[in-house]
Tab-separated table of C-alpha atoms in Angstrom:
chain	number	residue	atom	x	y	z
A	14	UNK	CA	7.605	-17.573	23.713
A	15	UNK	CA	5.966	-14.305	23.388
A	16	UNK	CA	2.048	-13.274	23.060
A	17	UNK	CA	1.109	-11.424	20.743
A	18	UNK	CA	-1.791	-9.398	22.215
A	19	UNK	CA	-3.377	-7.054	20.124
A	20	UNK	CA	-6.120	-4.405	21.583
A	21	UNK	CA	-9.702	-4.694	20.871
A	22	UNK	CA	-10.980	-1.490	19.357
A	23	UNK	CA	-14.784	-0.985	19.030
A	24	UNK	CA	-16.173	2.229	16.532
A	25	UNK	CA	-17.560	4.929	18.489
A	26	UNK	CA	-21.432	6.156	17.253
A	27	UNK	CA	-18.901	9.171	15.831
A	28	UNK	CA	-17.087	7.026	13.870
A	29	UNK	CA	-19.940	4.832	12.589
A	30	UNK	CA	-21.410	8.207	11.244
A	31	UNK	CA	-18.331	9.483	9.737
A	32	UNK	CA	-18.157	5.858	7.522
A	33	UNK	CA	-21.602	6.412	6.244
A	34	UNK	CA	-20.579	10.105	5.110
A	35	UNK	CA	-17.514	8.455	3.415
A	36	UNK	CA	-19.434	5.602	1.996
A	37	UNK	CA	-22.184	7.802	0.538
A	38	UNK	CA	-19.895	10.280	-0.926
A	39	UNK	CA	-18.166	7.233	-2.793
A	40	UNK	CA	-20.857	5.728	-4.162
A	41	UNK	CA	-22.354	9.157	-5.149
A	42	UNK	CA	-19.062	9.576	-6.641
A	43	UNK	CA	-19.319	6.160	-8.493
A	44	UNK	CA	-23.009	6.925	-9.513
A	45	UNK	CA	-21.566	10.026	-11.152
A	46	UNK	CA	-19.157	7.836	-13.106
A	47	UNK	CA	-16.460	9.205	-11.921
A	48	UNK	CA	-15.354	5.356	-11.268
A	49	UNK	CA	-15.991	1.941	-11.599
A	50	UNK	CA	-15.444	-0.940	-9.364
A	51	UNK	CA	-12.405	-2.670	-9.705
A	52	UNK	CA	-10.366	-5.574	-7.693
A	53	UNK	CA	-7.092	-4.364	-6.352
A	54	UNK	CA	-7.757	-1.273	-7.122
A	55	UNK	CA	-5.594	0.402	-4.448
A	56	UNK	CA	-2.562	-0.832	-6.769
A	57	UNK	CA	-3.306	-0.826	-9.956
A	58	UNK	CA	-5.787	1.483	-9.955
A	59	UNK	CA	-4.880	5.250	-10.483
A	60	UNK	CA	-7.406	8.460	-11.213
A	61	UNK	CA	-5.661	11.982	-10.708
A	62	UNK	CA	-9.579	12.916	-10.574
A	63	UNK	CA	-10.207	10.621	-7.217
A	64	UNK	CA	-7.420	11.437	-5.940
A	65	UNK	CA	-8.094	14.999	-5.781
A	66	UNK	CA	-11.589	14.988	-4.764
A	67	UNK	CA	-10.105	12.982	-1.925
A	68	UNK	CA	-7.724	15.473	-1.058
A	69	UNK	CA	-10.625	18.056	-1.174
A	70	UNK	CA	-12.133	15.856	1.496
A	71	UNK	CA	-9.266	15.883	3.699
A	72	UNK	CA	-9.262	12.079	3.325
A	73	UNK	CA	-5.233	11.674	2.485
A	74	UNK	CA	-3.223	12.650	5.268
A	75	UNK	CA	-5.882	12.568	7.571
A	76	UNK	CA	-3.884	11.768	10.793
A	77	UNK	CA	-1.074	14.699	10.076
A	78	UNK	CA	-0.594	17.468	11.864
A	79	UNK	CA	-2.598	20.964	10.250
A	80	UNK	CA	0.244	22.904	9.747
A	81	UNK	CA	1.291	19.786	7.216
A	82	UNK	CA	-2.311	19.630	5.290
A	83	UNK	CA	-3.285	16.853	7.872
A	84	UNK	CA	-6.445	16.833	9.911
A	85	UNK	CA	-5.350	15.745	13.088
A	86	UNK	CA	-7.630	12.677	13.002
A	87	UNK	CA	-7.542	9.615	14.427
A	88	UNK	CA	-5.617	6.438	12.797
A	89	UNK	CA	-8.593	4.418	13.241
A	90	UNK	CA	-10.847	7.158	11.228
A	91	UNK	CA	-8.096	6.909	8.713
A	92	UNK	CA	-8.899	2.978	8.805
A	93	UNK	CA	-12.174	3.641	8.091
A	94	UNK	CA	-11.696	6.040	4.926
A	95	UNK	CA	-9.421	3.118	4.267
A	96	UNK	CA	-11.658	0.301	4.190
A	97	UNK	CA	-14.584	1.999	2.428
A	98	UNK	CA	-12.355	3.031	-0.570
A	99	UNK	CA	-11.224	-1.040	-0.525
A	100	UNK	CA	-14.491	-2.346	-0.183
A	101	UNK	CA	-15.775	-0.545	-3.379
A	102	UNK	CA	-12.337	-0.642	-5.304
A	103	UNK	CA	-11.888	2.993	-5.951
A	104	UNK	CA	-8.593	3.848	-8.173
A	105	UNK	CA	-6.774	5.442	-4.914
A	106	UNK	CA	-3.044	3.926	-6.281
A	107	UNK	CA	-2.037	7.300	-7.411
A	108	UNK	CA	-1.373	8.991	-4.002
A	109	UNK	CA	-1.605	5.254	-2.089
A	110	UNK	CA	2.045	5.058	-1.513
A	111	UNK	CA	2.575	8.958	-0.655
A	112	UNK	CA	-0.817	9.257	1.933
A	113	UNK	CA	0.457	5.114	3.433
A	114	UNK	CA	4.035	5.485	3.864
A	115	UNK	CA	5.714	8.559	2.160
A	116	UNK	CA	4.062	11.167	4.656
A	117	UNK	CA	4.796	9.438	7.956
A	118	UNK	CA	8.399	8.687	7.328
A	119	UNK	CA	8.668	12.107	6.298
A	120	UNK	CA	6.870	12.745	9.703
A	121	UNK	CA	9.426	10.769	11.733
A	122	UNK	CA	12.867	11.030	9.718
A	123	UNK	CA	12.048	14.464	7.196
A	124	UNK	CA	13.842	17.914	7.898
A	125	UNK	CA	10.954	20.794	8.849
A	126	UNK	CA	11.862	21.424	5.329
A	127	UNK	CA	10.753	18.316	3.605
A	128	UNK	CA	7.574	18.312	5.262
A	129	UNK	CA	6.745	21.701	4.918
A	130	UNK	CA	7.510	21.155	0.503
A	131	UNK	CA	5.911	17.595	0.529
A	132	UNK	CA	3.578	17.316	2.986
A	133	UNK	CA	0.362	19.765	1.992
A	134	UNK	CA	1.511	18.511	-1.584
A	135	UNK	CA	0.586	15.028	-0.802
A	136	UNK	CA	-2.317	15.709	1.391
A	137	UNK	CA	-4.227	17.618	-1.783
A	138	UNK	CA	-3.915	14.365	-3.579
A	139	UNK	CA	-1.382	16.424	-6.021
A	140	UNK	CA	1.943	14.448	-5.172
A	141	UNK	CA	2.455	11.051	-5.684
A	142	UNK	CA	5.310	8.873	-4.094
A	143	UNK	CA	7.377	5.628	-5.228
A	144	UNK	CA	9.009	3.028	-3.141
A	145	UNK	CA	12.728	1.974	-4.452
A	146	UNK	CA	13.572	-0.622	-2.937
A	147	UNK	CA	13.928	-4.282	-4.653
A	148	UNK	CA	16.429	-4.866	-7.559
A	149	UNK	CA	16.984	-7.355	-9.710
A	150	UNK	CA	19.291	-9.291	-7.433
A	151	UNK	CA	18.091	-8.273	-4.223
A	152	UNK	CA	14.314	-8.634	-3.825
A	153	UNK	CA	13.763	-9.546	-0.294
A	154	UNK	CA	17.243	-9.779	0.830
A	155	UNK	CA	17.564	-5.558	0.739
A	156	UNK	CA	20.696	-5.668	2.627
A	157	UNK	CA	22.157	-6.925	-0.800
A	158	UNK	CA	21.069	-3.995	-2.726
A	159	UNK	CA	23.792	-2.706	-4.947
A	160	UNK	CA	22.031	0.396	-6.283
A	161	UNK	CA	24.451	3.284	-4.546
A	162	UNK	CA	25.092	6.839	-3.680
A	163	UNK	CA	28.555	9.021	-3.855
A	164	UNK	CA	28.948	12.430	-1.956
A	165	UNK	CA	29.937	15.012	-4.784
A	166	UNK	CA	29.483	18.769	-4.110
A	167	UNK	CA	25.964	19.984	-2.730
A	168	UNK	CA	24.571	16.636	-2.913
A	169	UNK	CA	25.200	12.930	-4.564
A	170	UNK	CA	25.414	10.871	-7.397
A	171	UNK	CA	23.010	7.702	-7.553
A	172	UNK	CA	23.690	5.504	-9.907
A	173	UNK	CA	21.741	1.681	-10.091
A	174	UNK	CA	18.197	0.180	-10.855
A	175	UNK	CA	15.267	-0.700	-9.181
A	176	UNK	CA	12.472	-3.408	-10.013
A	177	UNK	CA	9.253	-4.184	-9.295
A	178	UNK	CA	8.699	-0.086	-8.851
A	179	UNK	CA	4.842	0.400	-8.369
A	180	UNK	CA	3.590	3.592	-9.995
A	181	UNK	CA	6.603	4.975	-10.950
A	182	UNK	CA	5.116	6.118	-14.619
A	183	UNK	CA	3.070	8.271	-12.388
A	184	UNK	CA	4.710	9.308	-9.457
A	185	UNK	CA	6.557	12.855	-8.991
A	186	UNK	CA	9.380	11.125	-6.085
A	187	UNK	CA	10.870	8.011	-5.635
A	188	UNK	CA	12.243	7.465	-1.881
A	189	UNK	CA	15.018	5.398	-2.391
A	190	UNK	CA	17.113	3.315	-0.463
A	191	UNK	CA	20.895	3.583	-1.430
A	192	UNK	CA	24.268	1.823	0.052
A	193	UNK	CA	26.427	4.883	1.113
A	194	UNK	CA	29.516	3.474	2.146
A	195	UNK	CA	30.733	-0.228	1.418
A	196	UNK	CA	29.060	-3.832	2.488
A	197	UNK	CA	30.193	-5.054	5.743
A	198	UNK	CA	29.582	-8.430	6.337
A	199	UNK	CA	29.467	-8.598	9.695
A	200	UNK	CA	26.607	-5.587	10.032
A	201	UNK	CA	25.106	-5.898	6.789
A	202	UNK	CA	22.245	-3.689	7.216
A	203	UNK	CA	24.694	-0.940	7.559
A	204	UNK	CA	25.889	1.826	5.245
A	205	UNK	CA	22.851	2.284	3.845
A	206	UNK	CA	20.611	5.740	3.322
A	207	UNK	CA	17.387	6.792	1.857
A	208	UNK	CA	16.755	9.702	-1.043
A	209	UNK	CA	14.291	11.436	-2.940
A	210	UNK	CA	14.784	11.044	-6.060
A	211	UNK	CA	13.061	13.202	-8.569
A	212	UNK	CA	11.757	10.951	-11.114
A	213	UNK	CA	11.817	13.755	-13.859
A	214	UNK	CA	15.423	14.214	-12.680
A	215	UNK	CA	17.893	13.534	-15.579
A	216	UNK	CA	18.997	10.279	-15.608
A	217	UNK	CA	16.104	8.501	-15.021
A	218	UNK	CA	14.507	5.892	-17.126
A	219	UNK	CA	11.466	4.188	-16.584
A	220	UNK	CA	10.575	1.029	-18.375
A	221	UNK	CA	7.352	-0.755	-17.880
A	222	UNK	CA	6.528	-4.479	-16.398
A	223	UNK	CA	3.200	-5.461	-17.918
A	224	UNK	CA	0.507	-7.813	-15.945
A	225	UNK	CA	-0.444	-10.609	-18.135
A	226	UNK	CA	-3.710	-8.310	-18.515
A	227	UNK	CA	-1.591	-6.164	-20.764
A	228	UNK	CA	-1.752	-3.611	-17.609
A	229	UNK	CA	1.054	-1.562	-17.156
A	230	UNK	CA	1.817	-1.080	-13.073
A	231	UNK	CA	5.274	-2.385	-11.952
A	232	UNK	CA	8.613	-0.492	-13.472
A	233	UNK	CA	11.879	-0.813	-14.056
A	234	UNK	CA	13.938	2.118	-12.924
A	235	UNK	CA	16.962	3.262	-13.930
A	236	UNK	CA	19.254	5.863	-12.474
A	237	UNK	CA	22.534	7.167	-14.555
A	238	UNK	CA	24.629	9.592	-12.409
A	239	UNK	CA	21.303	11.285	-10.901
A	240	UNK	CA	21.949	14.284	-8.897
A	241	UNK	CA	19.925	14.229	-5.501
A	242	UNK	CA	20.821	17.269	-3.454
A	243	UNK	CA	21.813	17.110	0.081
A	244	UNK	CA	18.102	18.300	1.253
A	245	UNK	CA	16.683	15.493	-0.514
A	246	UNK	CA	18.743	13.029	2.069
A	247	UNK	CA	16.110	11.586	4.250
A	248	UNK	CA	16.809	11.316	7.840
A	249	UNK	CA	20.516	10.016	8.265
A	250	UNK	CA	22.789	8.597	6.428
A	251	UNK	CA	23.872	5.038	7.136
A	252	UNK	CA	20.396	4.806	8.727
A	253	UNK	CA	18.545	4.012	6.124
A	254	UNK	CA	17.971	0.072	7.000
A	255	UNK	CA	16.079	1.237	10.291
A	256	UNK	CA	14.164	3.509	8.681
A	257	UNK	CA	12.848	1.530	5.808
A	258	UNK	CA	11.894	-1.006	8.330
A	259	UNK	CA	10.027	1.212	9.957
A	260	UNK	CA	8.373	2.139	6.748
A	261	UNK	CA	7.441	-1.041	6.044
A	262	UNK	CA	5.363	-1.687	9.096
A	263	UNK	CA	2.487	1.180	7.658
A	264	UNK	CA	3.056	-1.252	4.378
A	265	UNK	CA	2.283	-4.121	5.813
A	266	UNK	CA	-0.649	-3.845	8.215
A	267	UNK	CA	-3.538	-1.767	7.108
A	268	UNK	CA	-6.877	-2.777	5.313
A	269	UNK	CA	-5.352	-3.391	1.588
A	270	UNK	CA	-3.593	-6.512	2.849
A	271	UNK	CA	-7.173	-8.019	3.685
A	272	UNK	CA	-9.521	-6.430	0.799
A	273	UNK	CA	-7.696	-6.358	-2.464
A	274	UNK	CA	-10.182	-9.115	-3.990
A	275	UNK	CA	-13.063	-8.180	-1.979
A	276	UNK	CA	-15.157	-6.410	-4.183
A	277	UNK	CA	-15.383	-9.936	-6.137
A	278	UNK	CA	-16.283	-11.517	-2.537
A	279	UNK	CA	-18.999	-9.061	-2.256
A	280	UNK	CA	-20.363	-9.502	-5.668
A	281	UNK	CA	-20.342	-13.126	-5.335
A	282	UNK	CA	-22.365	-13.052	-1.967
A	283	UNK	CA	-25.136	-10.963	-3.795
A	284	UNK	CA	-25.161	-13.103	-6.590
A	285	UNK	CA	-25.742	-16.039	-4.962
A	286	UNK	CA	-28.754	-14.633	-3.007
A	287	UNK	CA	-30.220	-14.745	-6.058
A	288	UNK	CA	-30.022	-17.780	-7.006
A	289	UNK	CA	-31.066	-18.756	-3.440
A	290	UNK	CA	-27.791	-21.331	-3.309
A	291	UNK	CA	-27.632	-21.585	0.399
A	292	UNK	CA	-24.753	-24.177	-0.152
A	293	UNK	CA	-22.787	-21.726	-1.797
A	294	UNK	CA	-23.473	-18.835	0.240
A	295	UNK	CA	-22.210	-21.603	3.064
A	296	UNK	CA	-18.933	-21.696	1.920
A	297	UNK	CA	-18.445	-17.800	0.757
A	298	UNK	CA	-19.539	-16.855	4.199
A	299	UNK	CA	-16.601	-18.918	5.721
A	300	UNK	CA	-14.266	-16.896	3.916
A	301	UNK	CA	-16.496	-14.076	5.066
A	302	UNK	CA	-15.448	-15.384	9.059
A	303	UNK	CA	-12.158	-15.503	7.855
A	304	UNK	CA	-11.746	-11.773	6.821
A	305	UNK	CA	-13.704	-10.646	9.978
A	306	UNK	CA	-11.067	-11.812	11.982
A	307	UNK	CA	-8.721	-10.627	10.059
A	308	UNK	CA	-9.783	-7.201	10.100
A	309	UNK	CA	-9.990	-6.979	14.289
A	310	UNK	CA	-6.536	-7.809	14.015
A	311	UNK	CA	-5.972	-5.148	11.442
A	312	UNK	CA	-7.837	-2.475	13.534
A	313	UNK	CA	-6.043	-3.609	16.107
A	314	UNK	CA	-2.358	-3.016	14.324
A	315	UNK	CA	-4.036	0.471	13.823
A	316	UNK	CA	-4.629	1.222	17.108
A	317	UNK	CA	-0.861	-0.075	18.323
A	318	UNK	CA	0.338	2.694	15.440
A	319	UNK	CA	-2.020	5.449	17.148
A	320	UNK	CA	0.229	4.727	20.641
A	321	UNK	CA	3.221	4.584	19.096
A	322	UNK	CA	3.868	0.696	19.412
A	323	UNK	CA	6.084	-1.410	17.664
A	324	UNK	CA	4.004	-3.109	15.223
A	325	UNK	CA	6.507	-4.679	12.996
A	326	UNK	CA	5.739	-8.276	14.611
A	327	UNK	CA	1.819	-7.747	14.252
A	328	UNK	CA	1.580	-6.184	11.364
A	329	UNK	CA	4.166	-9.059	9.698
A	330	UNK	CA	0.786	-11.760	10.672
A	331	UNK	CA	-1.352	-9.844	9.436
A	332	UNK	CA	0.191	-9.547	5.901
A	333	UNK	CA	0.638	-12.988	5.931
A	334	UNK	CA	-2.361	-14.323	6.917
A	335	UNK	CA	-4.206	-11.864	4.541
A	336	UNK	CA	-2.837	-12.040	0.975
A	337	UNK	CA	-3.149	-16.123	1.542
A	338	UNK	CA	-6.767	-15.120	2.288
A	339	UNK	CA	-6.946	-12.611	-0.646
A	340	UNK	CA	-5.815	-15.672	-3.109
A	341	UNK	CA	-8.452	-17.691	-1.276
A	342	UNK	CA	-11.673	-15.334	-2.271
A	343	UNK	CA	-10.974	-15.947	-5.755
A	344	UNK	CA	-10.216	-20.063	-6.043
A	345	UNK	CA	-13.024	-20.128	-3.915
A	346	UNK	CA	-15.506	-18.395	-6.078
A	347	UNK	CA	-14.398	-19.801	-9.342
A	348	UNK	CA	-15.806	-23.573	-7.463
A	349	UNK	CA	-18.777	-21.304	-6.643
A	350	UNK	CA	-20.111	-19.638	-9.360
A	351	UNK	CA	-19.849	-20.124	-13.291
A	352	UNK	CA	-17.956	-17.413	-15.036
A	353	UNK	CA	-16.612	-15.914	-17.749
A	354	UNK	CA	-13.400	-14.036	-16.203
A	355	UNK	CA	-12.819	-11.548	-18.681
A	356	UNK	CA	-11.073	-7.955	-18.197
A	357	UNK	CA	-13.026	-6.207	-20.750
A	358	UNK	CA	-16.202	-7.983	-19.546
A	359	UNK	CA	-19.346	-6.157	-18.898
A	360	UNK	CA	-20.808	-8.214	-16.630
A	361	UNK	CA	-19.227	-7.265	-13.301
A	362	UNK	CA	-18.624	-10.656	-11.703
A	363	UNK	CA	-16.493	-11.625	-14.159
A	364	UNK	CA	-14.537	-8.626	-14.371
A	365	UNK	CA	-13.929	-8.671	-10.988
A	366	UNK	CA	-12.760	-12.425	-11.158
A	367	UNK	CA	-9.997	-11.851	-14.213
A	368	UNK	CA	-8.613	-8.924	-12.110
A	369	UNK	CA	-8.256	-11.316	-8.840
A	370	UNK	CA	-7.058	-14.289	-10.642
A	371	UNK	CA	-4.462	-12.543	-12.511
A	372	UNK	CA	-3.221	-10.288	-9.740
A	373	UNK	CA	-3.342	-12.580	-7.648
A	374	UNK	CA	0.123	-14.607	-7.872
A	375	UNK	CA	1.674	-10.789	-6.708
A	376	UNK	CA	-0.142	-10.819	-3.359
A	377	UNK	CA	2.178	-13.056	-1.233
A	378	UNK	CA	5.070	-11.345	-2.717
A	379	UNK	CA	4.434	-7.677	-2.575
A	380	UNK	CA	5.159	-6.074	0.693
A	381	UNK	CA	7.411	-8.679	2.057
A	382	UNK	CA	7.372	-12.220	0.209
A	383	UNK	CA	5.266	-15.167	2.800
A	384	UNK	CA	8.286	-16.784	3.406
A	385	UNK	CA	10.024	-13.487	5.139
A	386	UNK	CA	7.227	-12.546	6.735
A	387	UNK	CA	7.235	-16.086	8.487
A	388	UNK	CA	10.962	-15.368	9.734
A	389	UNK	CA	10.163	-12.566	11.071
A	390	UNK	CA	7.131	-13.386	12.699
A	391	UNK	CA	9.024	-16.519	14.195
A	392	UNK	CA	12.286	-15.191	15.357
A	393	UNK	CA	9.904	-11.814	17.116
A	394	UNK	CA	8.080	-14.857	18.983
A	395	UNK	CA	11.094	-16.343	20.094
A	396	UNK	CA	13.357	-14.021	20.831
């Protein structure tokens, strides 16, 4: 059986400054109105506005080369721009998906081409990204997908749907994964490619999945005989499978798998100061243990990116362990404190808790459903 031994990383006094520059320009930011605090905010939150103020920053992108719009920075200062957005639920979902996964597979797989046209785009907070991946019969068994691509003249034809598409009302590009030649059963991860797909590319239709908060995050997407030129072909064909799964490890193992109901943990903390309920504050602050060590793992799945490990393994416990713990913060607080969970409330506390409970059944299965994660995590320890 294997170990799984992730490093121990420890801020430098740099990096401590640098998060209290990033934390003060947020909440100068917030004072301004520019936002307001929200739960999961890094998915179903979306402001062109913070987006590009963050791209102004140099805050999206941060780790990419210069000649790409990057800043050359560290992946653990990217952790900490990261975790401050999280931790006061700023509406970052607009370029989330472009600045998380997007850029680096571009990075690793793209053409000098495709970085050069969607790199600096992206790191200006300007370009926004789409994952296509699940469909209607194939949510986490991808190698089913049916969605598919032919090879016509100076390009192909894509023809199929996708589900569960976050952002796609908003986002420019929709990397797409594609079967390219016929199933095999005996290598079914095979024959499969990745595209982007212009999402204001005839053929296209977009139809929305509404939260039972009437929100409007998850699409339906459509593709009828959509052209996607051959420079739009991401890395190689038939590779796609490998690729995606590398994708999928930036998905899985950064900050947003730990803090999505957060903000309500924090609010519930400070309310129950207050009222001096040391019982309470007892039983918030385990929760409170639980994300600390959650988040040394996390740092430590960032560090294993910065060297260039394999973090597929890691980064599949981490996921795990912290969407059950995101579900936690909110059962946990509704025991804790009265409230009036309301979406439309004014009272913050109860805003905060209608957004967690009713995002909160889409944690476990975003990203890789528990039960997948599990397999993978069990047949990496094994093998």
């Amino acid at each position: 059986m294997k170990n799984l031994d992730l490093p121990v990383v420890k801020f430098t006094a740099e990096q401590n400054e640098f998060r209290k520059t990033v934390r003060q320009f947020l909440l100068s930011e917030r004072e301004r109105g520019t936002f307001q605090t929200h739960a999961d905010s890094w998915m179903s939150g979306y402001s062109y506005e913070v987006s590009k103020k963050l791209g102004a920053q140099g805050w999206i992108g941060m780790t990419w080369p210069k000649e790409y719009g990057g800043q050359e920075r560290s992946a653990i200062d990217r952790y900490i721009v990261t975790e401050e957005l999280l931790a006061i639920g700023a509406p970052v979902a607009a370029h989330w998906f472009a600045d998380r996964q997007s850029g680096p597979l571009f990075l690793k797989f793209g053409t000098e081409e495709q970085k050069q046209f969607f790199l600096p785009k992206i790191s200006k907070g300007e370009c926004y990204f789409s994952i296509g991946l699940s469909e209607p019969n194939s949510g986490s068994d991808l190698a089913s997908i049916q969605t598919r691509a032919e090879k016509v003249e100076g390009g192909w034809l894509v023809n199929g749907m996708k589900t569960w598409t976050s952002g796609a009302h908003h986002s420019h590009y929709m990397i797409t994964l594609c079967r390219t030649s016929p199933k095999d059963e005996k290598n079914r991860h095979g024959g499969m490619s990745q595209f982007v797909i212009d999402l204001a590319a005839e053929g296209i239709t977009i139809q929305p999945i509404q939260f039972l908060t009437g929100e409007h995050h998850f699409n339906e997407v459509f593709m009828d005989n959509v052209f996607v030129p051959d420079n739009r072909v991401v890395g190689e064909i038939g590779n796609g499978w490998e690729q995606g799964m590398a994708e999928l490890a930036y998905e899985r193992s950064g900050p947003e798998r730990i803090l999505s109901t957060f903000p309500l943990l924090q609010e519930t903390v400070e309310y129950l100061k207050e009222q001096n309920d040391v019982s309470g504050l007892a039983q918030a602050l385990q929760l409170v243990s639980r994300m600390w060590s959650l988040r040394n793992m996390s740092i430590g799945v960032a560090q294993m990116l910065e060297e260039g490990e394999d973090v597929s393994l890691a980064a599949s416990l981490v996921k795990d362990l912290g969407t059950k713990l995101e579900q936690a913060v909110a059962e946990t607080v509704r025991l804790l404190v009265e409230t009036k969970p309301s979406v439309t409330s004014e009272r913050l506390i109860d805003r905060l808790m209608a957004e967690s409970v009713l995002h909160g059944p889409g944690f476990t299965l975003r990203g890789g459903t528990t039960e997948i994660l599990r397999g993978i995590v069990a047949k990496g320890v094994l093998a």
